[in-house]
XYZ file of C-alpha atoms in Angstrom:
571
model
C 149.012 114.058 106.422
C 147.025 112.473 109.250
C 143.709 110.679 109.033
C 140.795 112.728 110.326
C 138.514 111.383 113.028
C 134.936 112.324 112.276
C 132.648 113.811 114.881
C 129.937 111.523 116.201
C 127.529 114.448 115.999
C 125.706 114.460 112.665
C 123.694 117.375 111.357
C 119.962 116.630 111.745
C 119.180 117.060 108.022
C 122.002 114.830 106.789
C 120.645 112.270 104.338
C 117.285 113.979 103.888
C 116.059 115.009 100.432
C 117.447 118.344 99.251
C 116.212 120.018 96.065
C 118.774 122.070 94.139
C 117.595 124.686 91.618
C 119.911 126.036 88.913
C 119.967 127.441 85.400
C 122.303 127.309 82.419
C 122.795 130.442 80.364
C 124.269 131.589 77.064
C 127.429 133.593 77.875
C 126.916 135.697 74.719
C 123.679 137.345 75.784
C 123.168 140.743 77.413
C 123.506 141.348 81.140
C 119.812 142.092 81.643
C 118.901 138.644 80.290
C 121.450 137.041 82.585
C 120.002 138.854 85.571
C 116.538 137.699 84.537
C 117.804 134.096 84.443
C 119.185 134.451 87.953
C 115.889 135.909 89.132
C 113.996 132.930 87.691
C 116.232 130.517 89.622
C 115.526 132.386 92.847
C 111.814 132.605 92.077
C 111.521 128.877 91.363
C 113.397 127.977 94.555
C 111.300 130.309 96.683
C 108.085 128.954 95.167
C 109.116 125.391 96.029
C 110.361 126.220 99.516
C 107.888 125.007 102.123
C 105.596 123.276 99.607
C 107.100 119.767 99.590
C 106.080 118.243 102.901
C 107.631 115.143 104.410
C 105.445 112.778 106.456
C 106.768 114.281 109.697
C 105.359 117.664 108.701
C 108.701 119.293 107.922
C 109.401 120.647 104.459
C 112.041 119.314 102.096
C 114.998 121.678 101.960
C 115.333 123.759 98.795
C 118.602 125.440 97.811
C 119.657 127.312 94.699
C 122.774 128.637 93.055
C 123.017 132.110 91.557
C 125.939 130.922 89.450
C 124.670 130.660 85.880
C 126.168 127.636 84.136
C 127.822 128.940 80.964
C 130.220 126.038 80.478
C 132.195 123.295 82.258
C 133.788 125.569 84.864
C 130.461 126.769 86.194
C 128.971 123.252 85.910
C 131.699 121.965 88.217
C 131.253 124.884 90.587
C 127.479 124.429 90.923
C 127.880 120.673 91.269
C 130.307 121.183 94.154
C 127.928 123.686 95.762
C 125.095 121.189 95.488
C 127.114 118.245 96.762
C 128.215 120.263 99.761
C 124.552 121.084 100.471
C 123.504 117.426 100.109
C 121.431 118.004 96.976
C 119.928 114.791 95.587
C 117.096 116.246 93.460
C 117.843 118.606 90.557
C 115.570 121.270 89.056
C 116.820 123.136 85.983
C 114.949 126.308 84.961
C 116.457 127.493 81.662
C 115.267 130.804 80.227
C 117.763 131.068 77.359
C 119.531 128.899 74.894
C 122.779 127.373 76.131
C 125.125 124.485 75.324
C 123.828 121.097 76.567
C 127.045 119.120 77.055
C 128.989 122.046 78.474
C 126.310 122.831 81.069
C 123.741 120.430 82.511
C 125.310 117.260 81.120
C 128.629 118.243 82.676
C 126.863 118.918 85.977
C 125.092 115.555 85.872
C 128.395 113.696 85.608
C 129.033 114.597 89.257
C 125.931 112.725 90.488
C 124.594 109.157 90.458
C 122.828 108.200 87.262
C 119.474 107.795 88.986
C 119.364 111.343 90.414
C 116.017 112.880 89.450
C 116.241 115.923 87.170
C 113.434 118.127 85.958
C 113.574 120.812 83.266
C 110.913 123.461 83.899
C 110.822 126.244 81.329
C 108.629 128.884 79.751
C 107.391 128.383 76.218
C 108.969 131.399 74.569
C 110.258 132.126 71.103
C 112.082 135.243 72.278
C 113.913 133.493 75.096
C 114.332 129.914 73.906
C 114.829 128.102 77.197
C 112.422 125.580 75.722
C 114.850 124.981 72.835
C 117.611 124.260 75.334
C 115.265 121.958 77.248
C 114.459 119.847 74.200
C 118.064 119.726 73.052
C 119.345 118.687 76.474
C 116.536 116.253 77.232
C 117.114 114.575 73.874
C 120.847 114.351 74.451
C 120.396 112.826 77.904
C 117.863 110.307 76.582
C 120.489 109.140 74.090
C 122.670 107.850 76.884
C 119.779 106.193 78.677
C 119.077 108.535 81.587
C 115.547 109.431 82.628
C 114.522 113.088 82.620
C 111.183 114.862 82.891
C 110.395 118.141 81.179
C 107.752 120.662 82.200
C 107.159 123.071 79.331
C 105.058 125.583 81.169
C 104.505 129.295 81.092
C 106.034 132.491 82.426
C 106.075 135.973 80.826
C 108.459 136.619 77.940
C 109.149 140.139 79.180
C 110.218 141.623 82.475
C 113.073 141.011 84.883
C 111.053 139.094 87.467
C 108.710 136.711 85.662
C 106.600 134.308 87.732
C 105.588 130.876 86.562
C 101.902 130.111 86.072
C 100.043 128.139 88.776
C 99.754 125.168 86.400
C 103.509 125.182 85.780
C 104.214 125.311 89.494
C 101.746 122.522 90.280
C 103.365 120.216 87.742
C 106.773 120.964 89.271
C 105.508 120.422 92.829
C 104.005 117.048 91.856
C 107.314 116.028 90.312
C 109.220 117.155 93.413
C 107.000 115.067 95.687
C 107.826 111.992 93.613
C 111.541 112.781 93.534
C 111.635 113.438 97.279
C 109.812 110.153 97.947
C 112.240 108.241 95.737
C 115.356 109.769 97.296
C 114.032 110.208 100.824
C 113.247 106.540 101.381
C 116.670 105.283 100.355
C 118.436 103.892 103.398
C 115.244 103.815 105.458
C 113.886 100.657 107.015
C 110.626 99.022 107.978
C 110.104 96.391 110.691
C 108.121 93.213 110.143
C 107.039 91.081 113.091
C 106.524 87.494 111.973
C 106.247 86.121 108.445
C 103.589 86.152 105.743
C 100.319 85.394 107.510
C 98.354 82.219 106.776
C 100.598 81.391 103.822
C 99.496 84.509 101.896
C 102.512 84.774 99.610
C 101.319 88.043 98.099
C 102.557 89.408 101.440
C 106.138 88.146 100.984
C 108.854 90.705 101.767
C 111.062 90.093 98.700
C 113.963 91.347 100.788
C 116.634 91.440 98.082
C 114.416 92.916 95.395
C 113.118 95.600 97.779
C 116.657 96.514 98.759
C 117.875 96.648 95.165
C 114.959 98.553 93.710
C 113.879 100.936 96.463
C 116.929 101.123 98.735
C 114.743 100.039 101.665
C 115.804 97.647 104.398
C 113.374 95.198 105.994
C 114.162 94.367 109.618
C 112.623 91.002 110.522
C 111.721 90.263 114.141
C 109.865 87.314 115.642
C 106.510 87.793 117.337
C 107.951 85.864 120.298
C 109.854 89.010 121.235
C 106.553 90.900 121.545
C 104.944 88.091 123.552
C 107.903 88.043 125.924
C 107.937 91.823 126.316
C 104.199 91.794 127.071
C 104.735 89.123 129.708
C 107.686 91.025 131.216
C 105.642 94.247 131.072
C 108.461 95.937 129.160
C 106.672 99.213 128.633
C 106.062 102.462 130.462
C 103.142 101.719 132.785
C 102.371 105.386 133.332
C 102.190 105.927 129.603
C 99.841 102.952 129.332
C 97.529 104.650 131.843
C 97.585 107.825 129.758
C 96.838 105.891 126.563
C 93.952 104.020 128.201
C 92.543 107.240 129.653
C 92.819 108.951 126.252
C 90.904 106.128 124.556
C 88.210 106.078 127.239
C 87.779 109.836 127.087
C 87.115 109.600 123.356
C 85.096 106.384 123.162
C 83.587 105.804 126.614
C 80.923 103.100 126.482
C 81.671 102.452 122.810
C 84.500 100.263 124.126
C 82.914 96.835 124.660
C 84.128 95.137 127.843
C 81.384 92.600 128.620
C 83.565 90.423 130.830
C 84.609 93.296 133.028
C 88.049 92.922 134.562
C 89.150 90.192 132.149
C 88.292 92.260 129.071
C 89.809 95.353 130.637
C 93.084 93.502 131.107
C 93.019 92.321 127.479
C 92.454 95.894 126.304
C 95.441 97.025 128.347
C 97.566 94.322 126.729
C 96.465 95.471 123.269
C 97.375 99.057 124.128
C 100.662 98.010 125.720
C 101.518 96.280 122.448
C 101.370 99.667 120.708
C 103.835 101.125 123.203
C 106.204 98.165 122.865
C 106.200 98.184 119.063
C 106.474 101.983 118.980
C 109.628 101.797 121.103
C 111.116 99.005 118.988
C 110.456 100.946 115.795
C 112.014 104.050 117.288
C 115.059 102.015 118.302
C 115.823 101.157 114.673
C 114.441 104.418 113.234
C 111.783 102.589 111.216
C 109.425 104.483 108.905
C 106.787 101.735 108.860
C 105.975 98.261 110.037
C 103.845 95.168 109.871
C 102.489 92.555 112.257
C 101.638 88.968 111.330
C 98.990 88.161 113.987
C 97.263 85.201 112.367
C 97.575 82.394 112.996
C 100.161 81.888 115.706
C 99.533 85.077 117.711
C 95.898 84.718 118.573
C 94.005 82.137 116.557
C 95.967 78.869 116.703
C 94.599 76.730 119.519
C 97.865 74.795 119.806
C 99.433 77.866 121.391
C 98.588 80.499 123.994
C 96.274 83.037 122.371
C 97.073 86.719 122.780
C 94.782 89.732 122.189
C 94.314 91.291 118.772
C 96.512 94.165 117.610
C 93.835 96.114 115.720
C 94.045 99.278 117.829
C 97.836 99.231 117.640
C 97.811 99.018 113.854
C 95.211 101.773 113.530
C 97.224 104.076 115.791
C 100.354 103.723 113.658
C 98.374 104.609 110.526
C 96.784 107.667 112.138
C 97.947 111.272 112.437
C 97.475 111.369 116.222
C 97.639 109.278 119.362
C 97.500 109.909 123.116
C 100.496 112.252 122.828
C 98.805 114.500 120.271
C 99.557 115.031 116.552
C 102.164 112.708 115.073
C 103.503 111.495 111.755
C 101.824 108.530 110.130
C 103.944 105.374 110.264
C 102.352 103.115 107.639
C 101.588 99.746 109.179
C 100.274 96.542 107.619
C 98.245 93.839 109.238
C 99.081 90.179 108.519
C 102.711 91.180 107.852
C 101.686 92.080 104.306
C 104.875 93.734 103.084
C 103.522 94.619 99.645
C 100.654 96.374 101.428
C 103.113 98.172 103.677
C 105.214 99.357 100.746
C 102.123 100.564 98.879
C 101.001 102.546 101.905
C 104.511 103.857 102.580
C 105.078 105.182 99.073
C 101.626 106.774 98.838
C 101.887 108.367 102.296
C 105.165 110.021 101.254
C 103.769 111.032 97.857
C 100.827 112.739 99.549
C 102.963 114.573 102.093
C 101.954 112.382 105.035
C 98.281 111.570 104.464
C 96.972 108.508 106.337
C 96.679 105.239 104.395
C 93.733 102.867 104.442
C 94.347 99.116 104.538
C 91.392 97.046 103.313
C 90.422 93.542 102.326
C 89.255 93.481 98.731
C 85.905 92.130 99.902
C 82.654 91.852 98.019
C 82.428 93.820 94.805
C 78.887 95.109 94.669
C 78.233 95.780 91.014
C 75.195 97.799 89.978
C 72.950 94.765 89.605
C 74.010 93.292 92.952
C 73.333 96.421 94.970
C 70.081 97.169 93.117
C 68.784 93.691 93.966
C 70.002 93.922 97.571
C 68.390 97.336 98.041
C 65.059 96.054 96.724
C 65.186 93.022 99.017
C 65.631 95.357 101.950
C 62.839 97.758 101.078
C 64.942 100.549 99.582
C 64.018 101.921 96.187
C 67.014 103.731 94.678
C 66.485 106.526 92.191
C 69.544 105.539 90.200
C 71.185 108.899 90.851
C 72.884 107.740 94.043
C 76.693 107.639 93.613
C 76.788 104.071 94.922
C 74.201 102.966 92.346
C 75.863 104.321 89.217
C 78.354 101.467 88.858
C 78.498 99.789 92.257
C 81.314 99.754 94.818
C 83.763 97.599 96.745
C 83.211 96.931 100.425
C 86.700 97.579 101.814
C 86.868 95.914 105.230
C 89.618 94.469 107.420
C 90.145 93.730 111.091
C 93.341 95.751 111.379
C 95.363 98.666 110.013
C 92.422 100.976 109.378
C 93.626 104.500 110.120
C 91.340 106.263 112.585
C 91.410 109.292 110.265
C 89.273 107.461 107.729
C 86.311 107.614 110.121
C 85.843 111.260 109.088
C 86.536 113.640 106.223
C 90.127 114.741 105.532
C 91.323 117.503 107.829
C 88.921 116.790 110.682
C 90.219 117.233 114.221
C 90.972 114.312 116.503
C 87.761 114.626 118.540
C 85.614 114.738 115.399
C 87.303 111.599 114.133
C 87.204 109.575 117.338
C 83.510 110.219 118.013
C 82.715 108.059 114.958
C 84.688 105.019 116.142
C 83.653 102.119 118.361
C 85.727 99.270 119.745
C 83.693 96.044 119.728
C 84.915 92.706 121.034
C 87.107 90.744 118.615
C 85.385 88.022 116.576
C 85.225 84.317 117.375
C 88.284 83.110 115.468
C 90.366 85.555 117.482
C 88.858 83.876 120.561
C 87.147 87.176 121.452
C 90.470 88.408 122.831
C 90.755 92.177 122.790
C 88.914 94.797 120.773
C 88.424 95.497 117.107
C 88.064 98.935 115.521
C 84.790 99.804 113.792
C 83.601 102.744 111.723
C 82.077 103.523 108.351
C 84.001 105.993 106.229
C 82.086 109.003 104.904
C 81.491 109.507 101.207
C 83.203 111.967 98.839
C 86.784 111.164 99.873
C 88.865 111.178 96.696
C 92.310 109.760 96.101
C 94.144 106.793 94.648
C 93.436 103.131 95.356
C 96.393 100.903 94.545
C 98.384 97.779 95.290
C 102.030 96.904 94.687
C 102.767 93.479 93.188
C 105.870 91.473 92.305
C 106.486 88.755 89.704
C 109.541 86.527 89.528
C 108.887 86.046 85.800
C 109.855 89.647 85.055
C 111.763 90.218 88.293
C 109.930 93.536 88.590
C 107.434 95.314 90.795
C 104.232 96.725 89.351
C 101.556 99.032 90.734
C 97.900 98.339 89.949
C 96.032 101.603 90.475
C 93.043 103.778 89.693
C 91.565 106.997 90.938
C 88.797 106.276 93.433
C 86.149 107.871 95.609
C 84.286 106.725 98.701
C 80.495 106.618 98.797
C 78.084 106.708 101.708
C 75.023 104.460 101.698
C 71.749 104.937 103.580
C 72.428 103.960 107.186
C 70.165 100.896 107.329
C 71.449 99.522 104.053
C 75.072 100.156 105.004
C 74.593 98.351 108.319
C 73.102 95.299 106.627
C 76.073 95.151 104.265
C 78.440 95.403 107.230
C 76.512 92.686 109.068
C 76.883 90.414 106.060
C 80.669 90.760 106.074
C 81.764 91.640 109.608
C 79.927 94.196 111.754
C 82.871 94.712 114.114
C 85.421 95.868 111.528
C 85.887 99.169 109.645
C 84.068 99.532 106.331
C 84.874 101.884 103.470
C 82.782 101.747 100.306
C 85.071 102.486 97.360
C 84.192 103.278 93.747
C 86.988 103.183 91.146
C 86.851 106.018 88.641
C 87.722 104.174 85.426
C 87.702 100.457 86.194
C 84.445 98.670 85.560
C 83.359 96.444 88.411
C 84.060 93.416 86.215
C 87.611 94.639 85.628
C 88.044 95.438 89.310
C 86.923 91.938 90.284
C 89.128 90.179 87.774
C 92.367 92.189 87.968
C 92.931 92.398 91.731
C 96.574 91.373 92.415
C 95.922 90.337 96.031
C 93.227 90.118 98.690
C 94.240 93.506 100.117
C 94.123 96.966 98.556
C 94.922 100.445 99.822
C 93.797 104.023 99.413
C 95.327 107.412 100.187
C 93.289 110.580 99.979
C 94.184 113.743 98.047
C 96.786 111.921 95.982
C 96.689 112.520 92.232
C 97.929 110.273 89.411
C 100.865 112.427 88.236
C 102.758 112.058 91.510
C 102.395 108.294 91.450
C 103.383 108.152 87.770
C 106.504 110.265 88.330
C 107.487 108.038 91.246
C 106.956 104.859 89.203
C 109.330 106.365 86.627
C 112.040 106.954 89.235
C 111.569 103.595 90.969
C 111.219 101.727 87.643
C 107.887 100.212 88.697
C 105.505 99.025 85.998
C 102.298 101.061 85.858
C 99.197 98.865 85.558
C 95.974 100.735 84.827
C 94.354 98.504 82.178
C 90.873 99.922 82.484
C 89.073 100.073 79.142
C 87.436 103.392 80.003
C 90.733 105.115 80.871
C 92.495 106.969 78.055
C 96.210 106.326 77.677
C 96.933 109.960 78.505
C 94.670 112.446 80.280
C 95.932 115.987 79.810
C 96.070 117.932 83.059
C 95.918 114.715 85.093
C 98.726 112.453 83.902
C 102.387 113.306 83.709
C 103.662 113.580 80.115
C 105.438 110.415 79.016
C 109.226 110.853 79.306
C 111.166 111.066 76.056
C 113.332 108.137 77.171
C 110.288 105.873 76.897
C 109.176 107.228 73.543
C 112.506 106.524 71.846
C 112.893 103.053 73.331
C 109.668 101.312 72.388
C 107.334 102.534 75.118
C 107.135 102.758 78.897
C 107.042 99.061 79.789
C 109.699 98.123 77.250
C 112.048 100.835 78.522
C 111.517 99.920 82.164
C 112.309 96.288 81.390
C 115.483 97.355 79.583
C 116.493 99.510 82.551
C 115.930 96.543 84.847
C 117.962 94.289 82.572
C 114.908 92.113 81.959
C 114.214 92.813 78.291
């Protein structure tokens, strides 16, 4: 037998997340019930197809097997079908009783232990798929594997039952988390420089990130970018198109007081986007980060170069001069924990743009009431920003253009709200910043990943949050007091008090993604074995209809944190 030389041509979808739907069945039951089970598999697969979006806008592939798993023979057959199709996410939809070890447990033995599996079932006494679900979930928990169950609803009668919208939503949320967990394995991000200004909350934790998330961190020196700028290693015609695109949108909102000199600096800033975009494409990176301070542009021992604010904003946006594009989460100040937070939440939301912010002044209710009075504004107390206060989220870089308008707005409606003032003094006024004020009523999750060597684990500090919009004069005075040339987003946490928010911040940066709900993040933290930190006194431990149900594995092993520490070998 000769060795086989593999083709250098690889199928485009190889390595992408693939969801496989299947069902066990009791071989003793009538044929009509078996046909119904097969129909449920097909129905579940078709309902999921097209609903789980990747950041590039494509949908995760969904496949299913019409082979009902009665025992080991069928378990092996379905496993081989799934492996051939590249399945790395499993959805089991039992409608009848069956035999746990002979069916799903036998199938699972073909896959890595960390493969996500979900049991979605109706809650029927007549057709006890729910009994099978509890028996199998309990058996799997005994040997230490994580599972999630979704005891939902579909009709007890009929050959073609459809699951309820609530059941489907819970399954879709779970699939987003599973696809994020599996889809990012083997991917890489690119970091230019090291942690900025000695901010060690930005450290890359290369080994831990590789071990826990399967992500690679490519490290490149900023000198490469400086050299490529000097050599003009970019497409000059594309630079003209990018500059023309920006001018068409912003016009005189681009500040160029020194004429030709400032125009040249703007071109360099835009050229930096093209250079970094090409470098990221070269290594197929899904995100990146840029150190900037101090050595790039604010250390007077060196040669100062223009700010990268526009570049960072473009990566975090859903469009550029070439039209619609996928978000590539990007972190200013080479803040890798920021980048990872944004990356995970962008995937969990199906590609929504992330917002990178300094955790600036926390305006509690008393602070903003006093400030409003000093500036001649008499609040009624009913204003959303007065009820508990807000955080002024502001940073010189990485603010996605999309956050200048409501979710779903077109490019022109976003860009009309953005100006590009000159960079501030400690950037030597080199290049242009990005400035806007986010509108109110944008809801999502605000969060920040953290790492501790004491536990050797990552944690995610998070809360639901909403933006608020202040009266224009008052908002401008708040911006002037922080930095009037940078983007500002006024954020109100849903459950955290402003005292808690001030005291529990894990870093000087935090991040928000719109239209992302807690269950998706919670499911993902289960898969990635990340500690969930939401210590807000006002937040119940479990909110039905919002939170994912706690996995059985946690309940029988002393709780979520205790189980995660055991899984990490840190208990």
